[in-house]
Every structure is written in structure tokens, then in C-alpha cells.
mmCIF file of C-alpha atoms in Angstrom:
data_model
loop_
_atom_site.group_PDB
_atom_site.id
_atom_site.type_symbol
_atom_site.label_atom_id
_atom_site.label_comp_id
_atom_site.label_asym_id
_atom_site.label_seq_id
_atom_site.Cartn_x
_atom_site.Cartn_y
_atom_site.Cartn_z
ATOM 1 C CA UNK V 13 0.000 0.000 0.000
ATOM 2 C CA UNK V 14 1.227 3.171 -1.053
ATOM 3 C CA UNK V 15 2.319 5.512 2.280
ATOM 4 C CA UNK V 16 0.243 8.522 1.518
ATOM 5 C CA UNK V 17 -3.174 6.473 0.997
ATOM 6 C CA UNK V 18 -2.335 4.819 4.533
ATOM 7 C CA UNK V 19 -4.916 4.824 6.494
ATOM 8 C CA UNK V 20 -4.129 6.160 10.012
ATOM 9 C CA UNK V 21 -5.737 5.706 13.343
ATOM 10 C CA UNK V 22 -8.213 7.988 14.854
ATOM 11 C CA UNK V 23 -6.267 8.495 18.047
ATOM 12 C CA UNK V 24 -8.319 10.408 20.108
ATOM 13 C CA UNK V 25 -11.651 7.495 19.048
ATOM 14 C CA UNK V 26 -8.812 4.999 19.877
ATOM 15 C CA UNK V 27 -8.773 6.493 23.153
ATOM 16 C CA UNK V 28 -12.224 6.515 23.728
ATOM 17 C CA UNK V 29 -12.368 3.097 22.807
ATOM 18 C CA UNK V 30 -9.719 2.001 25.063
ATOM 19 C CA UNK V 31 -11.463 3.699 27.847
ATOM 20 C CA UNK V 32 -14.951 2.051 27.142
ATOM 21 C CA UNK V 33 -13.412 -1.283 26.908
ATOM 22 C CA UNK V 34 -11.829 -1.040 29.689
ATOM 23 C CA UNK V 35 -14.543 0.056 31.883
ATOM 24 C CA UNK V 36 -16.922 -2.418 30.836
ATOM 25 C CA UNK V 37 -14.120 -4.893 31.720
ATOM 26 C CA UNK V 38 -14.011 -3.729 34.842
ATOM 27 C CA UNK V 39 -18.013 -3.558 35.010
ATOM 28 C CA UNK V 40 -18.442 -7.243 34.104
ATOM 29 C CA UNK V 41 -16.046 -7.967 36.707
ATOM 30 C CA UNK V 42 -17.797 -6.087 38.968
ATOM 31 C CA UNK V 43 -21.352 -7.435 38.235
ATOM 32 C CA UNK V 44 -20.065 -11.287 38.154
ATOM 33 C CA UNK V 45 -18.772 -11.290 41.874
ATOM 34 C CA UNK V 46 -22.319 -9.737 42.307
ATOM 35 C CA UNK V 47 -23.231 -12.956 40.826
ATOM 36 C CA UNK V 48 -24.510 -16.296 43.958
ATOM 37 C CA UNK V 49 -22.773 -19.043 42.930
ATOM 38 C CA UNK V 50 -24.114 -21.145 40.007
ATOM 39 C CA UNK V 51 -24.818 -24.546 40.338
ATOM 40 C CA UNK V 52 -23.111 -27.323 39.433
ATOM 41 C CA UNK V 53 -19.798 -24.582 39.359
ATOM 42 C CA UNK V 54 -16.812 -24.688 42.415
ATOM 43 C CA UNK V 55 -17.396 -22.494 44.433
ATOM 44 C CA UNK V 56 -15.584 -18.855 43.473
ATOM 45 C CA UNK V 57 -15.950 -20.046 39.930
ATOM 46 C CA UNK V 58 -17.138 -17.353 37.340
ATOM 47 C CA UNK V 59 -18.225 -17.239 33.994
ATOM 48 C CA UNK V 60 -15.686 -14.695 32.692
ATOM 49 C CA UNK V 61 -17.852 -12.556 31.261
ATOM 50 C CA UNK V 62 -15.035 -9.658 31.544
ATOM 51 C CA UNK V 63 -13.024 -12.239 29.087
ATOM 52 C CA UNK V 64 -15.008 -11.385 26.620
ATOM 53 C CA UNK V 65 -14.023 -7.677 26.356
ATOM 54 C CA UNK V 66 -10.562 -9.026 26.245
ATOM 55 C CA UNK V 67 -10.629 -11.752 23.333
ATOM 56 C CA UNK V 68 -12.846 -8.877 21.823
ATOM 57 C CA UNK V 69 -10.640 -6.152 21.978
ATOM 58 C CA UNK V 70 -7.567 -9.015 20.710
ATOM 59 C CA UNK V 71 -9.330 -9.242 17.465
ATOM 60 C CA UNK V 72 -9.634 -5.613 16.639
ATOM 61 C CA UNK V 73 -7.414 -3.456 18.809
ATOM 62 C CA UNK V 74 -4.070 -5.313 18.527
ATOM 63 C CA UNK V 75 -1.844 -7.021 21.276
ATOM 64 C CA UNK V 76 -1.131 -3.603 23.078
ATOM 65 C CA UNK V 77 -4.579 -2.684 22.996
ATOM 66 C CA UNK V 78 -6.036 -5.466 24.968
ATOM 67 C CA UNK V 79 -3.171 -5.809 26.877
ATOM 68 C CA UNK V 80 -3.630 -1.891 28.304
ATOM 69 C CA UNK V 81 -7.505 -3.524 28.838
ATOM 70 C CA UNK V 82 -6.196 -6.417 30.682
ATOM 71 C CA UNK V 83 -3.864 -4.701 33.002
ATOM 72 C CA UNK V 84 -6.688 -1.744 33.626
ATOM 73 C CA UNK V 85 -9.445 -4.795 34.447
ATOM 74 C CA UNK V 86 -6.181 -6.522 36.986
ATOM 75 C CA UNK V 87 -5.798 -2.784 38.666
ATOM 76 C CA UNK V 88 -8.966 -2.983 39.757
ATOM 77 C CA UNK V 89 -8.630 -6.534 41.092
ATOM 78 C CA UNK V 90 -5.830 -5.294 42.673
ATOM 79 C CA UNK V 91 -7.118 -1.628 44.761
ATOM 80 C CA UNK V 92 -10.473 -4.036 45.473
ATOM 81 C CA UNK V 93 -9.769 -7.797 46.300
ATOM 82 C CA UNK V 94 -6.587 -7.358 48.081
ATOM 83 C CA UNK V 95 -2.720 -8.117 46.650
ATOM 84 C CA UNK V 96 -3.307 -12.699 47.282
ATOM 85 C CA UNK V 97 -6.714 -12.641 45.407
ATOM 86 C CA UNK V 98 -5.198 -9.863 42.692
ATOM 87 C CA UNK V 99 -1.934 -12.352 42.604
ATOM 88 C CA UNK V 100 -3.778 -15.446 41.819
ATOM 89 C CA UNK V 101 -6.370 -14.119 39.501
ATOM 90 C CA UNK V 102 -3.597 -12.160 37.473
ATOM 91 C CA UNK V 103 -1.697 -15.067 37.278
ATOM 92 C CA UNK V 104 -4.485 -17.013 35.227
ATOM 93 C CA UNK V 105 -4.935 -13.699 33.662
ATOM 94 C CA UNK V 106 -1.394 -13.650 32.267
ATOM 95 C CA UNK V 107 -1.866 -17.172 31.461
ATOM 96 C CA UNK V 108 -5.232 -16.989 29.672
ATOM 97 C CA UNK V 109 -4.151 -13.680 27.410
ATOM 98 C CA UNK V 110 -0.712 -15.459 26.176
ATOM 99 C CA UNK V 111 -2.606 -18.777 24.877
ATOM 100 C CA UNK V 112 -5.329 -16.047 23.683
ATOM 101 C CA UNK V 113 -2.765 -14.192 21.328
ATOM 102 C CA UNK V 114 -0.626 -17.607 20.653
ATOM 103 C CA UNK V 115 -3.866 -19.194 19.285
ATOM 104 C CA UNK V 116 -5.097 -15.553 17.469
ATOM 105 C CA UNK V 117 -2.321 -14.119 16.088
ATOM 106 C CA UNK V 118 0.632 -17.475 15.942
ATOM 107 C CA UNK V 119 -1.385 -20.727 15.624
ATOM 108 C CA UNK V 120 -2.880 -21.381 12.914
ATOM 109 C CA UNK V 121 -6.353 -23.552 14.233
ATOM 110 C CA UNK V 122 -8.064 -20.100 14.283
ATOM 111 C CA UNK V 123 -6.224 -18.438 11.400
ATOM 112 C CA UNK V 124 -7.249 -21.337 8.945
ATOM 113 C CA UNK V 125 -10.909 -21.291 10.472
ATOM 114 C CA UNK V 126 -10.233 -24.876 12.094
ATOM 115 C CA UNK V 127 -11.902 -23.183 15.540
ATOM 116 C CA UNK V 128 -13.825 -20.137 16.268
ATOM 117 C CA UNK V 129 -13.673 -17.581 18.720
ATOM 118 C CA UNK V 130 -15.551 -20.251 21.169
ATOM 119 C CA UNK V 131 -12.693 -22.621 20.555
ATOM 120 C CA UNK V 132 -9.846 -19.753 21.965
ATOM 121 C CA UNK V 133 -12.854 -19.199 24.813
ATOM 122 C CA UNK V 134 -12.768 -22.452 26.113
ATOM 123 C CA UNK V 135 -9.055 -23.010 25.832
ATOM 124 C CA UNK V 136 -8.130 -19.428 27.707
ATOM 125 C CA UNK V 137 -10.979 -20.311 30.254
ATOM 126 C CA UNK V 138 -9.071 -23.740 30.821
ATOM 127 C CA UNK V 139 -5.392 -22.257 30.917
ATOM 128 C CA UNK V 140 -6.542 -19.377 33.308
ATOM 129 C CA UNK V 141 -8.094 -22.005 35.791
ATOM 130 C CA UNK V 142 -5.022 -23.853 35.474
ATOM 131 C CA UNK V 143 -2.617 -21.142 35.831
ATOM 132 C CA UNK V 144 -4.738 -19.939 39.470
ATOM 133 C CA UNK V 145 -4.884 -23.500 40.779
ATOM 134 C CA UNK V 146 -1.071 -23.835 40.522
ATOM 135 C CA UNK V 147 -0.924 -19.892 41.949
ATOM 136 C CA UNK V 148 -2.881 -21.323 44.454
ATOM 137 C CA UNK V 149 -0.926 -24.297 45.245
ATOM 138 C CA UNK V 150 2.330 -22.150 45.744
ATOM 139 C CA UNK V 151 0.406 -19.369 47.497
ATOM 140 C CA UNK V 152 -1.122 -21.610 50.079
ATOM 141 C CA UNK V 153 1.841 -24.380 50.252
ATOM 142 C CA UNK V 154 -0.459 -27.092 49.863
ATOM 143 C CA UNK V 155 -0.579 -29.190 46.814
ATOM 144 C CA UNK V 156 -4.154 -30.532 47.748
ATOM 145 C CA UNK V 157 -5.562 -28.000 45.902
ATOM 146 C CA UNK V 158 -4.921 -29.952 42.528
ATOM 147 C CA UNK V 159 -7.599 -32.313 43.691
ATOM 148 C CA UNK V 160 -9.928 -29.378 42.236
ATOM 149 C CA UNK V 161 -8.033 -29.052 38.858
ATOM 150 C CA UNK V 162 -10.970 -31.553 37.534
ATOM 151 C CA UNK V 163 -13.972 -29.428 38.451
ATOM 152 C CA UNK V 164 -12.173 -26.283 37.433
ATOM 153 C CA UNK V 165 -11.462 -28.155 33.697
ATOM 154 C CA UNK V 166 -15.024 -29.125 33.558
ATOM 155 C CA UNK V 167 -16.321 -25.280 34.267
ATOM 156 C CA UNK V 168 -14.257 -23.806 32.350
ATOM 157 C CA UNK V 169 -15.483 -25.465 29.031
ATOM 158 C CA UNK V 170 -18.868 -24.490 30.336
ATOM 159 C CA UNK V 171 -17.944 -20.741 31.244
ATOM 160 C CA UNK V 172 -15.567 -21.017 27.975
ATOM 161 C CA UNK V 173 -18.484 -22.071 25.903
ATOM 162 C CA UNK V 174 -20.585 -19.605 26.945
ATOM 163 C CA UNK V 175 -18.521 -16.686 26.444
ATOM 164 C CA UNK V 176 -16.963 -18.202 23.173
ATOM 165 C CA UNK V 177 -21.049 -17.867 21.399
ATOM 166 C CA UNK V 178 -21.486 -14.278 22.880
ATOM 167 C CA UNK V 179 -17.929 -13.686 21.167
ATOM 168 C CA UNK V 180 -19.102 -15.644 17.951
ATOM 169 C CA UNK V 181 -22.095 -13.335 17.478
ATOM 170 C CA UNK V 182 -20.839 -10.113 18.742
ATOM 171 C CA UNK V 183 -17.454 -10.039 17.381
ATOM 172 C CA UNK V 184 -18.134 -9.546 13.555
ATOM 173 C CA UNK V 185 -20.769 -6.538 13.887
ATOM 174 C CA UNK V 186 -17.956 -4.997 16.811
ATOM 175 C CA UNK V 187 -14.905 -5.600 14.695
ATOM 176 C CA UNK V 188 -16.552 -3.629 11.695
ATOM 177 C CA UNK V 189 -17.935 -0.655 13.412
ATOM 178 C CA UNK V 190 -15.097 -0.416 15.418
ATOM 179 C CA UNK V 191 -12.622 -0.609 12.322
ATOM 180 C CA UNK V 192 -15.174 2.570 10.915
ATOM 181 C CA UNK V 193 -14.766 4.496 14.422
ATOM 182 C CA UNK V 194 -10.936 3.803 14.753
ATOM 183 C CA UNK V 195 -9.576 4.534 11.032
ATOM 184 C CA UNK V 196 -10.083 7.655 9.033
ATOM 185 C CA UNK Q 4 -30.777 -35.366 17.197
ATOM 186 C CA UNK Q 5 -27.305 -34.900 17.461
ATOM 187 C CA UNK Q 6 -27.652 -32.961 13.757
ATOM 188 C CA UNK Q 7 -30.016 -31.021 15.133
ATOM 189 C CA UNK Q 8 -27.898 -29.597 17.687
ATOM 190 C CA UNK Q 9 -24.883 -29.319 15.570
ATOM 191 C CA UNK Q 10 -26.887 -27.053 13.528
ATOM 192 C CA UNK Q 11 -27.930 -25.205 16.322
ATOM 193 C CA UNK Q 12 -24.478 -24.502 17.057
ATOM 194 C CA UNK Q 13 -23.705 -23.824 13.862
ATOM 195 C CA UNK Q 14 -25.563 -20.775 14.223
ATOM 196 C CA UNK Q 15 -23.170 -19.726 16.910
ATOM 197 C CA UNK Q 16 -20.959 -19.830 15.092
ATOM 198 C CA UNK Q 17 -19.181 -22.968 16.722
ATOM 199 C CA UNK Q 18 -17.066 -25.233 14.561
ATOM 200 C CA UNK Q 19 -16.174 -29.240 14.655
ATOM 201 C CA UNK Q 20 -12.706 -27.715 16.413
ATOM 202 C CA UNK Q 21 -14.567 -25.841 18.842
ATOM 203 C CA UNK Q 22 -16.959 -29.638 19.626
ATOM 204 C CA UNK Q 23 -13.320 -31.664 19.955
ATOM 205 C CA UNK Q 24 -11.273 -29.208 22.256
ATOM 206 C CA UNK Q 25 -14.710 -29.119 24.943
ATOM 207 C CA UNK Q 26 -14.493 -33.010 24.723
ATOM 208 C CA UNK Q 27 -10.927 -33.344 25.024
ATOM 209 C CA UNK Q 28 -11.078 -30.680 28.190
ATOM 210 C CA UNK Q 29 -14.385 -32.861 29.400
ATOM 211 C CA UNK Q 30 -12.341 -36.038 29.257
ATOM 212 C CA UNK Q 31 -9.017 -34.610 31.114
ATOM 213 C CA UNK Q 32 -11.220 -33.323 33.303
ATOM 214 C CA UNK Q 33 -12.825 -36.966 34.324
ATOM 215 C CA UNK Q 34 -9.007 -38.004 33.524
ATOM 216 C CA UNK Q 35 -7.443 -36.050 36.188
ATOM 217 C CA UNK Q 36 -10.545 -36.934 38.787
ATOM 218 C CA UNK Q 37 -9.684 -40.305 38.404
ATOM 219 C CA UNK Q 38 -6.145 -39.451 39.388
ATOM 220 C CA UNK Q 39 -7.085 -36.951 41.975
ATOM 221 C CA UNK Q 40 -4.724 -36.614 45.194
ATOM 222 C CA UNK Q 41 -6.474 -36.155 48.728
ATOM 223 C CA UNK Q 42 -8.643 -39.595 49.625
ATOM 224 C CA UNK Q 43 -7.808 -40.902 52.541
ATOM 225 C CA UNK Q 44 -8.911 -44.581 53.734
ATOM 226 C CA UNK Q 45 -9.384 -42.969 57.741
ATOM 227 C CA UNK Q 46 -12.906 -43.573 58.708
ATOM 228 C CA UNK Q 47 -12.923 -41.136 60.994
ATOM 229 C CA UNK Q 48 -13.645 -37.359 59.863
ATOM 230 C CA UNK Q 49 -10.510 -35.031 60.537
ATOM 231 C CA UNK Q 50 -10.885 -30.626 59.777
ATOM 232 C CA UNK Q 51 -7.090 -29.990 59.196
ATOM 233 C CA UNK Q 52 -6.037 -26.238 59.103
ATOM 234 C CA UNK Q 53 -3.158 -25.672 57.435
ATOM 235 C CA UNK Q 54 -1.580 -21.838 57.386
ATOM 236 C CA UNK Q 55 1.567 -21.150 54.980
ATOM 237 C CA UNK Q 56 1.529 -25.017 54.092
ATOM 238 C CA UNK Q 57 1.720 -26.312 57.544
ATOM 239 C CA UNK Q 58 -0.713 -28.094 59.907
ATOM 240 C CA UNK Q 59 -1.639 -25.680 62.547
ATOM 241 C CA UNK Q 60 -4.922 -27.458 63.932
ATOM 242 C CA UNK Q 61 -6.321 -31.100 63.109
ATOM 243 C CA UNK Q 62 -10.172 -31.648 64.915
ATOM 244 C CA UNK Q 63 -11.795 -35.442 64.822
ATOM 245 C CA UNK Q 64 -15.216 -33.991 63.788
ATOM 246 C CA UNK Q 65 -17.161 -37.592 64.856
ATOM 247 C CA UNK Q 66 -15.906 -36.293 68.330
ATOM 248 C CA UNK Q 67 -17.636 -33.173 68.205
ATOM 249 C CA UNK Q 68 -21.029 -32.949 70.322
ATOM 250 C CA UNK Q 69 -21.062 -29.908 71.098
ATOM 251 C CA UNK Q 70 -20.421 -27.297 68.353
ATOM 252 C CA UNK Q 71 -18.065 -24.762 68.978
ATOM 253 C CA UNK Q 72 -16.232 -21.440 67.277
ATOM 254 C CA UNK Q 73 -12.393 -21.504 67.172
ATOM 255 C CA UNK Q 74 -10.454 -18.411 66.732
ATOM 256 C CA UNK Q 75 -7.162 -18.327 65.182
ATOM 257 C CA UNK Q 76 -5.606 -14.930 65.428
ATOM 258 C CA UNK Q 77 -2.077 -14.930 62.170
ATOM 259 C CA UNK Q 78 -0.090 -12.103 61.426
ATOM 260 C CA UNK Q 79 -2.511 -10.063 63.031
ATOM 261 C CA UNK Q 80 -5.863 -11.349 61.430
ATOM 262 C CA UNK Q 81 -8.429 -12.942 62.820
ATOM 263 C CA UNK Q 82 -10.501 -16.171 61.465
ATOM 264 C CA UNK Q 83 -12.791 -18.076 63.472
ATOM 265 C CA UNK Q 84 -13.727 -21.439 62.285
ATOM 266 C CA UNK Q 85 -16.862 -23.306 63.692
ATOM 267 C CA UNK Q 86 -16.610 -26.588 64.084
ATOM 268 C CA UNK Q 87 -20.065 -29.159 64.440
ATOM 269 C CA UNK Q 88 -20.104 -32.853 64.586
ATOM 270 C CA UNK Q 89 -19.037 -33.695 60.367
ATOM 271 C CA UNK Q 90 -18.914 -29.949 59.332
ATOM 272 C CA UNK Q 91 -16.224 -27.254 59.991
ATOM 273 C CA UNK Q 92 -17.120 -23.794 58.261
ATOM 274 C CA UNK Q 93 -15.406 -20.413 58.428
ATOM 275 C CA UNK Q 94 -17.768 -17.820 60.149
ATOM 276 C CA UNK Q 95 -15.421 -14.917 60.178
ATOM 277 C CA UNK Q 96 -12.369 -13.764 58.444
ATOM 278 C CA UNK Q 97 -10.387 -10.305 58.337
ATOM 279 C CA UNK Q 98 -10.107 -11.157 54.330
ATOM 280 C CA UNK Q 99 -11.350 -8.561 52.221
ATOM 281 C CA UNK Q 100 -13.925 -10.570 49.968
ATOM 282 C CA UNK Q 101 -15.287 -13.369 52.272
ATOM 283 C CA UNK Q 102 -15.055 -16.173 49.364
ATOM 284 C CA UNK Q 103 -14.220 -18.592 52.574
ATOM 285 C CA UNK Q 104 -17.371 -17.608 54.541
ATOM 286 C CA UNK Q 105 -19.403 -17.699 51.820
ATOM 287 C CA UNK Q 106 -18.080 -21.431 51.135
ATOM 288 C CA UNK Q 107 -20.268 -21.984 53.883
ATOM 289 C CA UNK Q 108 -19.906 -25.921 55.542
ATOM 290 C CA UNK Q 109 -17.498 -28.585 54.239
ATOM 291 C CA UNK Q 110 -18.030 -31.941 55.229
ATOM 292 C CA UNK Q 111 -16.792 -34.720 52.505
ATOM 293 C CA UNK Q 112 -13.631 -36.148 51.868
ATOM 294 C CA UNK Q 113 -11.666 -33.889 49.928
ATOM 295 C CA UNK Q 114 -13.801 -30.833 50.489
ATOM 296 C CA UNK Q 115 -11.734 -27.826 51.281
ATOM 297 C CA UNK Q 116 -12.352 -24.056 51.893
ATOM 298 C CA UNK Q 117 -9.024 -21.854 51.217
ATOM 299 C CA UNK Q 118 -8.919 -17.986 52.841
ATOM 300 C CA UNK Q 119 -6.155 -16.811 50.937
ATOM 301 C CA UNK Q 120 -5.534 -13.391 52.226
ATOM 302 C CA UNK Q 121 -4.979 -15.270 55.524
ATOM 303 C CA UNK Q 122 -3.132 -17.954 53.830
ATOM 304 C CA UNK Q 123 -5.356 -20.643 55.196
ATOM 305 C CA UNK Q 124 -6.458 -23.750 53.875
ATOM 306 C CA UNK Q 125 -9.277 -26.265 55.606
ATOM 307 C CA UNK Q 126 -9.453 -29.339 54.672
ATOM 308 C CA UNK Q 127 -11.641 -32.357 55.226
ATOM 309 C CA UNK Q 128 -9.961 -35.974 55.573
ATOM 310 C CA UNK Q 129 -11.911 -39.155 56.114
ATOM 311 C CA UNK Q 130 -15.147 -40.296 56.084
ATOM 312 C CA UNK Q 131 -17.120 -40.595 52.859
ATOM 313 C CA UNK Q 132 -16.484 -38.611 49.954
ATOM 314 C CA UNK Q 133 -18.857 -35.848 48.909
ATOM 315 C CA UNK Q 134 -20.495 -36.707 45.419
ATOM 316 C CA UNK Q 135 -21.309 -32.561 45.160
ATOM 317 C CA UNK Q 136 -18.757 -30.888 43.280
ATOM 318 C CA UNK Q 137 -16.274 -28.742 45.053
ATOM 319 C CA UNK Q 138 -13.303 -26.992 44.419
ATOM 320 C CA UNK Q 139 -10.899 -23.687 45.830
ATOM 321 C CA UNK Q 140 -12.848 -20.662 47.059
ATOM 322 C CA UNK Q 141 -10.619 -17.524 45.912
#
């Protein structure tokens, strides 16, 4: 593409963005521990809704983009559930977001339309509850906790499922208005 | 039947790749029950508290007639644990979110309840597993 017919970003919409994403990160996060527990889930379990923004904002905004997102969203964990819950939850967090740009932007099961967005749901949802339980297991010095890795595998392709078919429909419609609002 | 529903998901947008990773993760996951750590052959019911990793306070629950409230008072916070004949629970914690209180009673094999700002873990050992599902409280 020729440099003068370049489209460049919209900065201060790119802004904007970033700050709406981010807040309804933070939102969802909010309203989820709002959430009683749902049945047939462990206990502290959650669906991840505010995963969604994230693997949203991954196929639209760039790497730096949702990682600004996912570091605003683990702030707020941080100044509100206290530095052990912020530790363990960023830890799957970390976990969950490298898998989720491995399997977007490297792999090539998503690329070549192998798996959908649902597909890098459930797999992020599984990799986050994996990365906590062994946060967890260090935190607390007990390696009992692995007893729950099976429960915490079997919600997350629930939770992962979920979240993957509100990505699925949402993403398309988001990713083209957004590309309208962002370039110019 | 089962075309049905793949249809249905097809709508969703979910592919065949989608379908084998949730079966893969559903299979580990009965995988790694099977292979689970924590049963113990005891027939008697034990709460064990452990703080940092180590055992601070083990209570026979089948010896319990009367229920009583423990407190344990670490690094400066409080948690008081109340302990019934089968059942220990957490019933106060200086933690911020009270994911361990609201754990409520733990009384199978296995079950735990975790206060990690305090850095405690209960844990139940003996007596008959629980066939609800349980797992960490964060």
C-alpha cells in the first residue's frame, strides 16, 4: 500500500475506545462477583464474562490494545480484592491472554478457520483455571488444591463455551464498526 | 438429534474444532478426577487447618457434640472457624472478599475451603467422599 493512501488511526476514538473497553471490563467484573454461585460450578468459579471484552478487543485493537484492557481490568482486582486474590487471579490472567494471542495471532487452528472464537474461549478459560490453581498451590503451600483441577477443567469449558457464542455473534458486527470508528 | 444440535451450534458460530477441544477438556477433566490426590482410607472425619503449608490445627469432627467457634488470630488477622459434629465452616475472616465464609460448611472427603488473604487452607480428611462438586474458594 502506497504511504500517503495509509490509512491512520483515529487516536483520540482509539482512546475513547480504550477507555470504554476497559470500563466495561471492569463492570463485568464487577457485576459477576455480584453474581450467587451457580450450580453445578466450584465455588468462586465465574463465567468470565469480563473475558469477553478481552478476546474482543484481541481481534480488533491489537496485542497492546487489549493488553492496556487487561492490566486496567487486573488494577482494579488489585485496589479491590486485596494483593493474594489480585496475585492469583492475574496469574491465570497472564496465562489466559498469552494462549489467547498464541492461538489468534501465531497458531494457525483459528487463522485457517479450524476453531472459532468459542474454541480460543474455552481453551483461555481452561489455561486461566489452570494457571490460578497452581498460583494457588504455591500461594497456600499445599498441593491438595490440585484435587480441584478436575472441576475447574469441567467449568471452564462451560464458562468457555458460553462466552466463546457471545464472542461468535458479537465479534463480527464490533470488529466492523469499530474498524469505521478507529480509522479515518 | 445430534444434527439437530450441531446445527444449532452452527448458528453460533461454533465449529467441529470448537466440539473436539470441549471433549478433550471434558475427558481430562474426568481423567485427572480419576487421578485426583487427597482420599484418605481414615474412617474417621478429621478438619485440618493448614496456614503457609503447615498443619496448625487437626479436629476429629465424629468427636464433636457440642459445636463450637475456634479463633485463630495470624499475622494479626483474625478467622474463626466453627466446628459441628461432620462440618467445619469459616464464620469470620479479616479477608477482604469473604469467598471462605461464603463457602459456607465442608463436610466430605476432599472438600476444602481456602482464605487466601490469611493464607489458610481447611481441609476435610476421612469419612465418605462428597459426590457434590467442590473446588478452591478464591
Amino acid at each position: 500500500m502506497n504511504k500517503s493512501t495509509k490509512q491512520k488511526p483515529n487516536y483520540p476514538m482509539l482512546i475513547s475506545i480504550y477507555g470504554i473497553l476497559s470500563s466495561l471490563a471492569i463492570c463485568l467484573s464487577y457485576l459477576e462477583s455480584l453474581i450467587p454461585q451457580i450450580p453445578f460450578f466450584p465455588p468462586g468459579a465465574k463465567l468470565g464474562l469480563s473475558n469477553v471484552i478481552i478476546l474482543l478487543s484481541l481481534t480488533f485493537l491489537g496485542i497492546k490494545g487489549s493488553l492496556f484492557i487487561f492490566l486496567a481490568k487486573s488494577l482494579f482486582a488489585l485496589l479491590t480484592r486485596g494483593v493474594f486474590a489480585f496475585l492469583i487471579g492475574f496469574s491465570g490472567g497472564v496465562g489466559a491472554f498469552a494462549v489467547s494471542v498464541i492461538l489468534l495471532y501465531v497458531g494457525r487452528l483459528y487463522k485457517r478457520g479450524y476453531i472459532s472464537l468459542a474454541g480460543v474461549s474455552i481453551i483461555s478459560a481452561a489455561v486461566f483455571n489452570v494457571f490460578q490453581l497452581i498460583a494457588a498451590v504455591i500461594v497456600t503451600g499445599t498441593n491438595f488444591l490440585s484435587a480441584y483441577l478436575p472441576f475447574m477443567l469441567f467449568a471452564s469449558v462451560v464458562s468457555g463455551l458460553i462466552t466463546g457464542i457471545i464472542l461468535n455473534l458479537s465479534a463480527p458486527t464490533v470488529k466492523k464498526s469499530a474498524a469505521k470508528l478507529i480509522l479515518r | 438429534m445430534i444434527k439437530d444440535r450441531l446445527t444449532e451450534l452452527n448458528k453460533a458460530g461454533i465449529k467441529k474444532g470448537d466440539v473436539i477441544i470441549a471433549l478433550i477438556l471434558v475427558l481430562a477433566s474426568f481423567l485427572a478426577l480419576l487421578y485426583s490426590p487427597g482420599s484418605s482410607d481414615s474412617t474417621e472425619k478429621y478438619a485440618i487447618l493448614y496456614h503457609k503449608g503447615e498443619e496448625i490445627d487437626r479436629i476429629n469432627l465424629d468427636s464433636i457434640d457440642n459445636p463450637y467457634e475456634k479463633p485463630y488470630i495470624l499475622n494479626g488477622l483474625k478467622a474463626i472457624i466453627r466446628y459441628e459434629k461432620g462440618s467445619a465452616a469459616f464464620i469470620y475472616s479479616d479477608c477482604r472478599d469473604k469467598l471462605c465464609i461464603e463457602r459456607g460448611q465442608i463436610k466430605g472427603q476432599a472438600d476444602a475451603s481456602v482464605c487466601l488473604p490469611l493464607n489458610l487452607v481447611l481441609i476435610i480428611e476421612g469419612g465418605e467422599r462428597e459426590k457434590d462438586m467442590d473446588a478452591v474458594v478464591y
